Amino acid sequence: MPEDGSSSQGGAAFLDIAANLATVRERIAAAARAADRDPAAITLVAVSKTHGIDRARAALTAGHRVFGENRVQEAYRKWPPLRAAFPNLELRLNGPLQTNKVGEAVALFDVIETVDRPKLAAALAREMDRQGRRPTCLIQVNTGAEPQKAGVAPEDADAFIAHCRDDLGLPIVGLMCIPPADEEPSPHFALLREIARRTGLSVLSMGMSGDFDVAVTLGATHVRVGTAIFGARPPPPTG
Ligand SMILES: *Cc1c(COP(=O)(O)O)cnc(C)c1O
């Protein structure tokens, strides 16, 4: 966006995004206090997928530093210039990762939240050795056992976590889930927390714009919020 009089649109977006970030942070803090949790124990991940670089930059200018993206290609178009300007930002992959994109993902992301199958885990381990770069990883759990959704099945989670940690030596720090859209999210968040407890993992990435308060109540350490910060997403291109 040019820095001239025509950028009033960008100025408006800046004001909205800063205000939205403040509102979401306040809601996180309120939910944390109500649950007797320290608000500082919860990290807000701003999910900027599909939004242009200007909106991401507005959030950075407002002081935000932790971002989530869903697609490796899109993140490569958007984030290298932003990282050059804001070297201390953290970039998290929270969309499905194909094995043929593992090299790019390891090079770009600081955290990969969607490790969910042995072939992907093995490819990540190989690539981390090759690059000497070790983004921390979360295991995605398909808590609703939805056939079309990514994530390891809850009943397979413990064995898969052990395989990733102990056999492959991946830096697994926690779990991530996306509850079914049409269900009450609490049981899913509670299940994720229980799997993390029994496997000794401390990071819980759960909760989005519609339910992050609930997720905080149930122990989320990271909430992934897009719409409530950046506004509605443009519809995906067709064809
Ligand atoms: C898009 C997305 C989000 C953010 O969703 P909103 O409802 O816009 O807050 C969070 N997590 C994942 C994995 C997503 O794909």
mmCIF file of C-alpha atoms and ligand atoms in Angstrom:
data_model
loop_
_atom_site.group_PDB
_atom_site.id
_atom_site.type_symbol
_atom_site.label_atom_id
_atom_site.label_comp_id
_atom_site.label_asym_id
_atom_site.label_seq_id
_atom_site.Cartn_x
_atom_site.Cartn_y
_atom_site.Cartn_z
ATOM 1 C CA MET A 1 0.000 0.000 0.000
ATOM 2 C CA PRO A 2 1.568 3.337 -0.999
ATOM 3 C CA GLU A 3 2.230 5.725 1.880
ATOM 4 C CA ASP A 4 0.161 8.513 0.393
ATOM 5 C CA GLY A 5 -3.275 10.079 0.637
ATOM 6 C CA SER A 6 -4.868 7.095 -1.118
ATOM 7 C CA SER A 7 -4.109 4.822 1.828
ATOM 8 C CA SER A 8 -7.050 5.928 3.968
ATOM 9 C CA GLN A 9 -8.365 2.381 3.547
ATOM 10 C CA GLY A 10 -5.107 1.064 4.998
ATOM 11 C CA GLY A 11 -5.346 3.576 7.824
ATOM 12 C CA ALA A 12 -8.822 2.377 8.679
ATOM 13 C CA ALA A 13 -7.639 -1.240 8.596
ATOM 14 C CA PHE A 14 -4.803 -0.310 10.949
ATOM 15 C CA LEU A 15 -7.199 1.199 13.485
ATOM 16 C CA ASP A 16 -9.567 -1.750 13.312
ATOM 17 C CA ILE A 17 -6.876 -4.371 13.668
ATOM 18 C CA ALA A 18 -5.221 -2.660 16.620
ATOM 19 C CA ALA A 19 -8.602 -2.292 18.338
ATOM 20 C CA ASN A 20 -9.585 -5.872 17.521
ATOM 21 C CA LEU A 21 -6.304 -7.169 18.940
ATOM 22 C CA ALA A 22 -6.900 -5.220 22.137
ATOM 23 C CA THR A 23 -10.455 -6.547 22.436
ATOM 24 C CA VAL A 24 -9.400 -10.166 21.899
ATOM 25 C CA ARG A 25 -6.555 -9.797 24.417
ATOM 26 C CA GLU A 26 -8.994 -8.385 26.980
ATOM 27 C CA ARG A 27 -11.365 -11.297 26.439
ATOM 28 C CA ILE A 28 -8.520 -13.785 26.841
ATOM 29 C CA ALA A 29 -7.440 -12.096 30.061
ATOM 30 C CA ALA A 30 -10.992 -12.079 31.419
ATOM 31 C CA ALA A 31 -11.485 -15.782 30.625
ATOM 32 C CA ALA A 32 -8.122 -16.582 32.208
ATOM 33 C CA ARG A 33 -8.879 -14.686 35.406
ATOM 34 C CA ALA A 34 -12.316 -16.314 35.659
ATOM 35 C CA ALA A 35 -10.585 -19.709 35.454
ATOM 36 C CA ASP A 36 -7.898 -18.734 37.977
ATOM 37 C CA ARG A 37 -5.256 -18.770 35.279
ATOM 38 C CA ASP A 38 -2.469 -16.299 34.592
ATOM 39 C CA PRO A 39 -3.408 -14.355 31.415
ATOM 40 C CA ALA A 40 0.300 -14.297 30.522
ATOM 41 C CA ALA A 41 0.178 -18.092 30.142
ATOM 42 C CA ILE A 42 -1.970 -17.744 27.017
ATOM 43 C CA THR A 43 -0.517 -16.714 23.658
ATOM 44 C CA LEU A 44 -2.719 -15.143 21.035
ATOM 45 C CA VAL A 45 -1.910 -16.499 17.576
ATOM 46 C CA ALA A 46 -3.219 -14.093 14.925
ATOM 47 C CA VAL A 47 -4.338 -16.222 11.966
ATOM 48 C CA SER A 48 -3.741 -14.096 8.874
ATOM 49 C CA LYS A 49 -4.492 -16.695 6.194
ATOM 50 C CA THR A 50 -6.026 -15.300 2.981
ATOM 51 C CA HIS A 51 -5.504 -11.718 4.168
ATOM 52 C CA GLY A 52 -3.042 -9.478 2.379
ATOM 53 C CA ILE A 53 0.342 -8.419 3.630
ATOM 54 C CA ASP A 54 -1.042 -4.995 4.661
ATOM 55 C CA ARG A 55 -3.285 -6.511 7.328
ATOM 56 C CA ALA A 56 -0.473 -8.610 8.694
ATOM 57 C CA ARG A 57 1.738 -5.534 8.777
ATOM 58 C CA ALA A 58 -0.975 -3.571 10.590
ATOM 59 C CA ALA A 59 -1.003 -6.200 13.337
ATOM 60 C CA LEU A 60 2.800 -6.084 13.527
ATOM 61 C CA THR A 61 2.724 -2.296 13.740
ATOM 62 C CA ALA A 62 0.189 -2.618 16.560
ATOM 63 C CA GLY A 63 2.799 -4.655 18.418
ATOM 64 C CA HIS A 64 1.605 -8.189 17.721
ATOM 65 C CA ARG A 65 4.286 -10.798 16.964
ATOM 66 C CA VAL A 66 2.751 -14.290 16.810
ATOM 67 C CA PHE A 67 1.008 -15.351 13.600
ATOM 68 C CA GLY A 68 -0.525 -18.436 12.069
ATOM 69 C CA GLU A 69 -0.807 -19.347 8.414
ATOM 70 C CA ASN A 70 -2.503 -22.318 6.768
ATOM 71 C CA ARG A 71 -0.614 -22.757 3.541
ATOM 72 C CA VAL A 72 3.103 -22.976 2.902
ATOM 73 C CA GLN A 73 2.956 -21.266 -0.513
ATOM 74 C CA GLU A 74 0.886 -18.344 0.754
ATOM 75 C CA ALA A 75 3.149 -17.899 3.761
ATOM 76 C CA TYR A 76 6.187 -17.744 1.467
ATOM 77 C CA ARG A 77 4.648 -14.944 -0.535
ATOM 78 C CA LYS A 78 3.749 -12.946 2.544
ATOM 79 C CA TRP A 79 6.213 -13.435 5.351
ATOM 80 C CA PRO A 80 9.866 -13.131 4.245
ATOM 81 C CA PRO A 81 9.609 -9.346 3.750
ATOM 82 C CA LEU A 82 7.687 -8.962 7.016
ATOM 83 C CA ARG A 83 10.272 -11.010 8.878
ATOM 84 C CA ALA A 84 13.025 -8.816 7.467
ATOM 85 C CA ALA A 85 11.258 -5.798 9.010
ATOM 86 C CA PHE A 86 10.217 -7.538 12.245
ATOM 87 C CA PRO A 87 12.897 -10.179 12.967
ATOM 88 C CA ASN A 88 11.391 -11.257 16.287
ATOM 89 C CA LEU A 89 8.050 -12.402 14.960
ATOM 90 C CA GLU A 90 6.942 -16.033 15.377
ATOM 91 C CA LEU A 91 5.299 -17.841 12.485
ATOM 92 C CA ARG A 92 3.214 -20.962 13.065
ATOM 93 C CA LEU A 93 1.856 -23.376 10.472
ATOM 94 C CA ASN A 94 -1.667 -24.434 11.422
ATOM 95 C CA GLY A 95 -2.892 -25.923 8.145
ATOM 96 C CA PRO A 96 -2.272 -29.393 6.704
ATOM 97 C CA LEU A 97 1.301 -30.067 5.555
ATOM 98 C CA GLN A 98 2.050 -32.197 2.498
ATOM 99 C CA THR A 99 5.303 -34.140 2.588
ATOM 100 C CA ASN A 100 6.545 -32.443 -0.587
ATOM 101 C CA LYS A 101 6.387 -29.071 1.219
ATOM 102 C CA VAL A 102 8.270 -30.181 4.309
ATOM 103 C CA GLY A 103 11.553 -28.576 3.246
ATOM 104 C CA GLU A 104 9.948 -25.185 2.768
ATOM 105 C CA ALA A 105 7.945 -25.517 5.977
ATOM 106 C CA VAL A 106 11.013 -26.319 8.088
ATOM 107 C CA ALA A 107 12.871 -23.375 6.552
ATOM 108 C CA LEU A 108 10.098 -20.820 7.121
ATOM 109 C CA PHE A 109 8.048 -21.718 10.189
ATOM 110 C CA ASP A 110 9.030 -21.517 13.852
ATOM 111 C CA VAL A 111 6.287 -23.902 14.948
ATOM 112 C CA ILE A 112 4.512 -26.633 12.986
ATOM 113 C CA GLU A 113 1.145 -27.370 14.622
ATOM 114 C CA THR A 114 -0.151 -30.070 12.307
ATOM 115 C CA VAL A 115 2.025 -33.173 12.610
ATOM 116 C CA ASP A 116 -0.501 -35.984 12.197
ATOM 117 C CA ARG A 117 0.918 -39.044 10.422
ATOM 118 C CA PRO A 118 4.044 -41.199 10.443
ATOM 119 C CA LYS A 119 5.121 -40.368 6.883
ATOM 120 C CA LEU A 120 5.003 -36.629 7.625
ATOM 121 C CA ALA A 121 6.776 -37.073 10.961
ATOM 122 C CA ALA A 122 9.592 -39.038 9.316
ATOM 123 C CA ALA A 123 9.954 -36.439 6.568
ATOM 124 C CA LEU A 124 10.132 -33.655 9.174
ATOM 125 C CA ALA A 125 12.802 -35.488 11.157
ATOM 126 C CA ARG A 126 14.923 -36.004 8.032
ATOM 127 C CA GLU A 127 14.498 -32.407 6.920
ATOM 128 C CA MET A 128 15.370 -30.989 10.344
ATOM 129 C CA ASP A 129 18.583 -33.003 10.339
ATOM 130 C CA ARG A 130 19.379 -31.839 6.821
ATOM 131 C CA GLN A 131 18.724 -28.132 7.514
ATOM 132 C CA GLY A 132 19.940 -28.055 11.100
ATOM 133 C CA ARG A 133 16.816 -26.063 11.922
ATOM 134 C CA ARG A 134 14.293 -27.463 14.406
ATOM 135 C CA PRO A 135 10.903 -25.757 14.509
ATOM 136 C CA THR A 136 8.980 -27.034 17.519
ATOM 137 C CA CYS A 137 6.037 -29.263 16.674
ATOM 138 C CA LEU A 138 2.515 -29.963 17.855
ATOM 139 C CA ILE A 139 0.523 -33.091 17.103
ATOM 140 C CA GLN A 140 -2.885 -32.393 15.570
ATOM 141 C CA VAL A 141 -5.575 -34.616 17.079
ATOM 142 C CA ASN A 142 -8.833 -35.216 15.213
ATOM 143 C CA THR A 143 -10.865 -35.100 18.414
ATOM 144 C CA GLY A 144 -14.164 -35.411 16.552
ATOM 145 C CA ALA A 145 -12.945 -38.389 14.478
ATOM 146 C CA GLU A 146 -14.186 -36.600 11.373
ATOM 147 C CA PRO A 147 -13.218 -38.565 8.242
ATOM 148 C CA GLN A 148 -12.492 -35.469 6.146
ATOM 149 C CA LYS A 149 -10.407 -33.735 8.810
ATOM 150 C CA ALA A 150 -6.667 -33.948 9.372
ATOM 151 C CA GLY A 151 -5.266 -35.145 12.676
ATOM 152 C CA VAL A 152 -4.381 -38.390 14.389
ATOM 153 C CA ALA A 153 -7.325 -40.335 15.839
ATOM 154 C CA PRO A 154 -7.639 -39.869 19.618
ATOM 155 C CA GLU A 155 -7.136 -43.588 20.252
ATOM 156 C CA ASP A 156 -3.891 -43.541 18.244
ATOM 157 C CA ALA A 157 -2.568 -40.296 19.740
ATOM 158 C CA ASP A 158 -0.474 -41.700 22.600
ATOM 159 C CA ALA A 159 1.386 -44.182 20.398
ATOM 160 C CA PHE A 160 1.931 -41.589 17.668
ATOM 161 C CA ILE A 161 3.254 -39.034 20.159
ATOM 162 C CA ALA A 162 5.673 -41.632 21.562
ATOM 163 C CA HIS A 163 6.811 -42.544 18.037
ATOM 164 C CA CYS A 164 7.477 -38.882 17.132
ATOM 165 C CA ARG A 165 9.294 -38.101 20.373
ATOM 166 C CA ASP A 166 11.160 -41.299 21.134
ATOM 167 C CA ASP A 167 11.811 -42.951 17.758
ATOM 168 C CA LEU A 168 12.203 -39.861 15.588
ATOM 169 C CA GLY A 169 13.425 -37.341 18.177
ATOM 170 C CA LEU A 170 11.069 -34.629 16.942
ATOM 171 C CA PRO A 171 10.738 -31.557 19.198
ATOM 172 C CA ILE A 172 7.112 -32.268 20.140
ATOM 173 C CA VAL A 173 5.837 -29.759 22.711
ATOM 174 C CA GLY A 174 2.059 -30.074 22.598
ATOM 175 C CA LEU A 175 -1.226 -30.760 20.849
ATOM 176 C CA MET A 176 -3.617 -28.937 18.559
ATOM 177 C CA CYS A 177 -7.255 -29.581 17.616
ATOM 178 C CA ILE A 178 -10.071 -28.135 15.516
ATOM 179 C CA PRO A 179 -13.394 -29.336 16.954
ATOM 180 C CA PRO A 180 -16.249 -30.195 14.565
ATOM 181 C CA ALA A 181 -17.925 -26.970 13.456
ATOM 182 C CA ASP A 182 -21.418 -28.094 14.476
ATOM 183 C CA GLU A 183 -20.625 -29.400 17.964
ATOM 184 C CA GLU A 184 -20.165 -27.945 21.409
ATOM 185 C CA PRO A 185 -16.360 -27.530 21.595
ATOM 186 C CA SER A 186 -15.848 -28.143 25.342
ATOM 187 C CA PRO A 187 -15.620 -31.965 25.230
ATOM 188 C CA HIS A 188 -13.055 -31.691 22.441
ATOM 189 C CA PHE A 189 -10.923 -29.210 24.352
ATOM 190 C CA ALA A 190 -11.190 -31.382 27.465
ATOM 191 C CA LEU A 191 -10.144 -34.480 25.515
ATOM 192 C CA LEU A 192 -7.124 -32.668 24.074
ATOM 193 C CA ARG A 193 -6.110 -31.519 27.551
ATOM 194 C CA GLU A 194 -6.432 -35.067 28.891
ATOM 195 C CA ILE A 195 -4.234 -36.535 26.128
ATOM 196 C CA ALA A 196 -1.632 -33.831 26.814
ATOM 197 C CA ARG A 197 -1.748 -34.528 30.550
ATOM 198 C CA ARG A 198 -1.177 -38.242 30.241
ATOM 199 C CA THR A 199 1.606 -37.831 27.651
ATOM 200 C CA GLY A 200 3.359 -35.045 29.564
ATOM 201 C CA LEU A 201 2.916 -32.307 26.942
ATOM 202 C CA SER A 202 2.425 -28.701 28.040
ATOM 203 C CA VAL A 203 1.246 -26.775 24.976
ATOM 204 C CA LEU A 204 -2.437 -26.796 23.992
ATOM 205 C CA SER A 205 -3.358 -24.961 20.774
ATOM 206 C CA MET A 206 -7.152 -24.774 20.782
ATOM 207 C CA GLY A 207 -9.891 -22.188 20.351
ATOM 208 C CA MET A 208 -10.723 -19.903 17.417
ATOM 209 C CA SER A 209 -12.798 -16.715 17.032
ATOM 210 C CA GLY A 210 -16.046 -18.395 18.066
ATOM 211 C CA ASP A 211 -14.812 -20.317 21.088
ATOM 212 C CA PHE A 212 -11.464 -19.074 22.371
ATOM 213 C CA ASP A 213 -12.945 -18.035 25.733
ATOM 214 C CA VAL A 214 -14.096 -21.625 26.296
ATOM 215 C CA ALA A 215 -10.692 -22.932 25.227
ATOM 216 C CA VAL A 216 -8.948 -20.655 27.740
ATOM 217 C CA THR A 217 -11.245 -21.942 30.471
ATOM 218 C CA LEU A 218 -10.229 -25.506 29.548
ATOM 219 C CA GLY A 219 -6.489 -24.878 29.526
ATOM 220 C CA ALA A 220 -5.486 -23.513 26.113
ATOM 221 C CA THR A 221 -1.949 -22.111 26.046
ATOM 222 C CA HIS A 222 -2.394 -20.860 22.455
ATOM 223 C CA VAL A 223 -5.620 -19.620 20.866
ATOM 224 C CA ARG A 224 -5.733 -19.211 17.080
ATOM 225 C CA VAL A 225 -7.874 -16.235 16.157
ATOM 226 C CA GLY A 226 -8.461 -14.971 12.619
ATOM 227 C CA THR A 227 -11.838 -13.367 11.957
ATOM 228 C CA ALA A 228 -12.097 -11.504 15.274
ATOM 229 C CA ILE A 229 -8.809 -9.729 14.461
ATOM 230 C CA PHE A 230 -8.661 -9.388 10.674
ATOM 231 C CA GLY A 231 -12.336 -9.446 9.731
ATOM 232 C CA ALA A 232 -14.158 -11.862 7.435
ATOM 233 C CA ARG A 233 -11.978 -13.763 5.012
ATOM 234 C CA PRO A 234 -12.415 -13.212 1.286
ATOM 235 C CA PRO A 235 -14.040 -16.261 -0.337
ATOM 236 C CA PRO A 236 -11.486 -18.663 -1.809
ATOM 237 C CA PRO A 237 -10.849 -18.249 -5.540
ATOM 238 C CA THR A 238 -12.957 -20.585 -7.646
ATOM 239 C CA GLY A 239 -11.910 -22.721 -10.619
HETATM 240 C C1 LIG B 1 -8.731 -20.311 9.956
HETATM 241 C C2 LIG B 1 -8.241 -21.018 11.165
HETATM 242 C C3 LIG B 1 -8.310 -20.409 12.428
HETATM 243 C C4 LIG B 1 -8.955 -19.056 12.682
HETATM 244 O O1 LIG B 1 -10.324 -19.178 12.533
HETATM 245 P P1 LIG B 1 -11.305 -17.936 12.918
HETATM 246 O O2 LIG B 1 -12.608 -18.598 13.146
HETATM 247 O O3 LIG B 1 -11.284 -17.012 11.758
HETATM 248 O O4 LIG B 1 -10.768 -17.320 14.137
HETATM 249 C C5 LIG B 1 -7.772 -21.102 13.497
HETATM 250 N N1 LIG B 1 -7.202 -22.315 13.344
HETATM 251 C C6 LIG B 1 -7.117 -22.916 12.156
HETATM 252 C C7 LIG B 1 -6.463 -24.235 12.048
HETATM 253 C C8 LIG B 1 -7.655 -22.307 11.030
HETATM 254 O O5 LIG B 1 -7.591 -22.929 9.859
#
